[in-house]
């Protein structure tokens, strides 16, 4: 059985027919709701699959692409998603999210996650204000320090915003496996609600120290680059799915790869990015069915390693 | 150093091929039919260059000065900065290029500076970027199936403007040509890399044109030095 994104979607006509044309206030989460996992610092539960915006939502002021992005966001909420993550680094992505949220009437269930991305500590507050303005929201749920940039100064500022009730959670991010030692030190020495890092079936270094530490310290984990920006899906889509994929309800490589990530008990939310409504549903569906246990996760690793 | 070592080149690409393609579709829709006038003007100047007309250099530099100013406004500030924050920082460089070309145009006109005589090979190496800047981008857009509306046009897109600028600057008989070539050559490298990451067939045009123009300028300088020595 060889199933890539396309194969999965062709086999799921109902998914392909998902309401692309109609954007309105999204319906309550679909019956096939994704698994929820608690944010350790508060116990608030979040769906384990969120929505990233790197590249996919950087569409400038193109009206056609803005509407297509709004359709993706609509599909995300309609299928039970909550967390959308962005950064000032991602071009016009924040503006695109703001456009979509406005068009959707600012869904109550959205969880707004963004970042401070500037080396200058003095620019942090202004960047936060601009982020809120671009999203069109009064309060951000989560603000993170992008790639540890000037993290000491920004952390103080974000903790101040949290104390003032302007944000609910504080986090810090890295990606591509960079600066894990420094991240570990920050996680150990400072109170954090969230960390964001790269973790997938090929990039498993966080399993050694960061993920166990997050559990120990009660820090929620957001996983970025779950597909290495699509590279993993392209790489494996020509290969047959392993026989045990069926047992955990993975009907495509995208779902198998995502299930591998969100099955890790330390992971709170993975944030794949996409421009296609069908992929949004496919991703959230991966969080709705069975998840692999530790033995099956090892089988996934072994299977992928021999490809 | 550790901060950057984990990145690959593609990690610096902020937008998708479709977004970049549609940027030019929308730009062309907004500006039409100005593009026809820009290409016609460019072709007229190309003919003046071929005929070694006395006004070819000042008029060409003046037209390119306008082209860079327009590119700053409609491309870098009007569209590009929305998808790449680098656009905000690149715009001043494009404006400096426009100002520099204007000063050079005025200087060449006032002093009656003519096109630099070139050996045959150097002449063609300089003419190629000029032609590529005028016609190659719309042609490649059509040939690659993106449609002519997705093609960059001189004076609205940075690539053809930079390419044609390098071609004309190769004809400038002054060391200032090298100074004038810095910004367009740097853009040619940057855009070549960007389009290569986007897996676009026109990725090769700008770097190729830059090499061609730089070779033309170098060969013509060598030829002049040898003539002086003789």
PDB file of C-alpha atoms in Angstrom, chain A residues 86-89 94-95 111-146 153-171:
ATOM      1  CA  UNK A  86       3.161  32.452  13.853  1.00  0.00           C
ATOM      2  CA  UNK A  87       6.086  34.856  14.128  1.00  0.00           C
ATOM      3  CA  UNK A  88       7.010  38.342  12.948  1.00  0.00           C
ATOM      4  CA  UNK A  89       9.745  36.553  11.003  1.00  0.00           C
ATOM      5  CA  UNK A  94       0.459  37.381  10.974  1.00  0.00           C
ATOM      6  CA  UNK A  95      -1.543  39.647   8.714  1.00  0.00           C
ATOM      7  CA  UNK A 111      -5.555  29.769  20.724  1.00  0.00           C
ATOM      8  CA  UNK A 112      -3.253  32.543  19.498  1.00  0.00           C
ATOM      9  CA  UNK A 113       0.442  31.695  19.683  1.00  0.00           C
ATOM     10  CA  UNK A 114       3.095  34.055  18.358  1.00  0.00           C
ATOM     11  CA  UNK A 115       6.659  35.112  18.993  1.00  0.00           C
ATOM     12  CA  UNK A 116       8.972  37.988  19.765  1.00  0.00           C
ATOM     13  CA  UNK A 117      11.648  38.058  17.092  1.00  0.00           C
ATOM     14  CA  UNK A 118      14.110  40.853  17.542  1.00  0.00           C
ATOM     15  CA  UNK A 119      17.648  41.087  18.851  1.00  0.00           C
ATOM     16  CA  UNK A 120      16.850  44.459  20.378  1.00  0.00           C
ATOM     17  CA  UNK A 121      15.217  44.131  23.805  1.00  0.00           C
ATOM     18  CA  UNK A 122      13.764  47.641  23.475  1.00  0.00           C
ATOM     19  CA  UNK A 123      11.738  46.626  20.421  1.00  0.00           C
ATOM     20  CA  UNK A 124       9.980  43.740  22.174  1.00  0.00           C
ATOM     21  CA  UNK A 125       6.956  45.659  23.540  1.00  0.00           C
ATOM     22  CA  UNK A 126       6.313  47.404  20.205  1.00  0.00           C
ATOM     23  CA  UNK A 127       6.557  44.118  18.366  1.00  0.00           C
ATOM     24  CA  UNK A 128       4.053  42.586  20.776  1.00  0.00           C
ATOM     25  CA  UNK A 129       1.638  45.475  20.153  1.00  0.00           C
ATOM     26  CA  UNK A 130       2.029  45.089  16.417  1.00  0.00           C
ATOM     27  CA  UNK A 131       1.428  41.353  16.662  1.00  0.00           C
ATOM     28  CA  UNK A 132      -1.829  41.896  18.562  1.00  0.00           C
ATOM     29  CA  UNK A 133      -2.861  44.497  16.038  1.00  0.00           C
ATOM     30  CA  UNK A 134      -2.128  42.217  13.061  1.00  0.00           C
ATOM     31  CA  UNK A 135      -4.024  39.317  14.638  1.00  0.00           C
ATOM     32  CA  UNK A 136      -6.824  41.716  15.574  1.00  0.00           C
ATOM     33  CA  UNK A 137      -7.036  40.363  19.112  1.00  0.00           C
ATOM     34  CA  UNK A 138      -6.788  42.050  22.497  1.00  0.00           C
ATOM     35  CA  UNK A 139      -4.963  39.253  24.251  1.00  0.00           C
ATOM     36  CA  UNK A 140      -2.524  36.704  22.917  1.00  0.00           C
ATOM     37  CA  UNK A 141      -2.716  33.272  24.501  1.00  0.00           C
ATOM     38  CA  UNK A 142       0.942  32.415  24.145  1.00  0.00           C
ATOM     39  CA  UNK A 143       3.974  34.548  23.379  1.00  0.00           C
ATOM     40  CA  UNK A 144       7.293  32.844  22.773  1.00  0.00           C
ATOM     41  CA  UNK A 145      10.834  34.053  22.277  1.00  0.00           C
ATOM     42  CA  UNK A 146      11.797  33.133  18.737  1.00  0.00           C
ATOM     43  CA  UNK A 153      15.517  40.445  28.246  1.00  0.00           C
ATOM     44  CA  UNK A 154      12.436  39.240  26.374  1.00  0.00           C
ATOM     45  CA  UNK A 155      11.634  36.688  29.054  1.00  0.00           C
ATOM     46  CA  UNK A 156      11.416  39.432  31.670  1.00  0.00           C
ATOM     47  CA  UNK A 157       9.198  41.468  29.365  1.00  0.00           C
ATOM     48  CA  UNK A 158       6.888  38.526  28.599  1.00  0.00           C
ATOM     49  CA  UNK A 159       6.603  37.563  32.247  1.00  0.00           C
ATOM     50  CA  UNK A 160       5.572  41.162  32.885  1.00  0.00           C
ATOM     51  CA  UNK A 161       2.888  40.921  30.183  1.00  0.00           C
ATOM     52  CA  UNK A 162       1.674  37.682  31.707  1.00  0.00           C
ATOM     53  CA  UNK A 163       1.441  39.263  35.149  1.00  0.00           C
ATOM     54  CA  UNK A 164      -0.501  42.147  33.602  1.00  0.00           C
ATOM     55  CA  UNK A 165      -2.934  39.703  31.991  1.00  0.00           C
ATOM     56  CA  UNK A 166      -2.005  40.645  28.425  1.00  0.00           C
ATOM     57  CA  UNK A 167      -0.853  37.119  27.623  1.00  0.00           C
ATOM     58  CA  UNK A 168      -1.676  33.831  29.307  1.00  0.00           C
ATOM     59  CA  UNK A 169       1.433  31.763  28.654  1.00  0.00           C
ATOM     60  CA  UNK A 170       5.142  32.349  28.093  1.00  0.00           C
ATOM     61  CA  UNK A 171       7.384  30.164  25.989  1.00  0.00           C
TER      62      UNK A 171
END
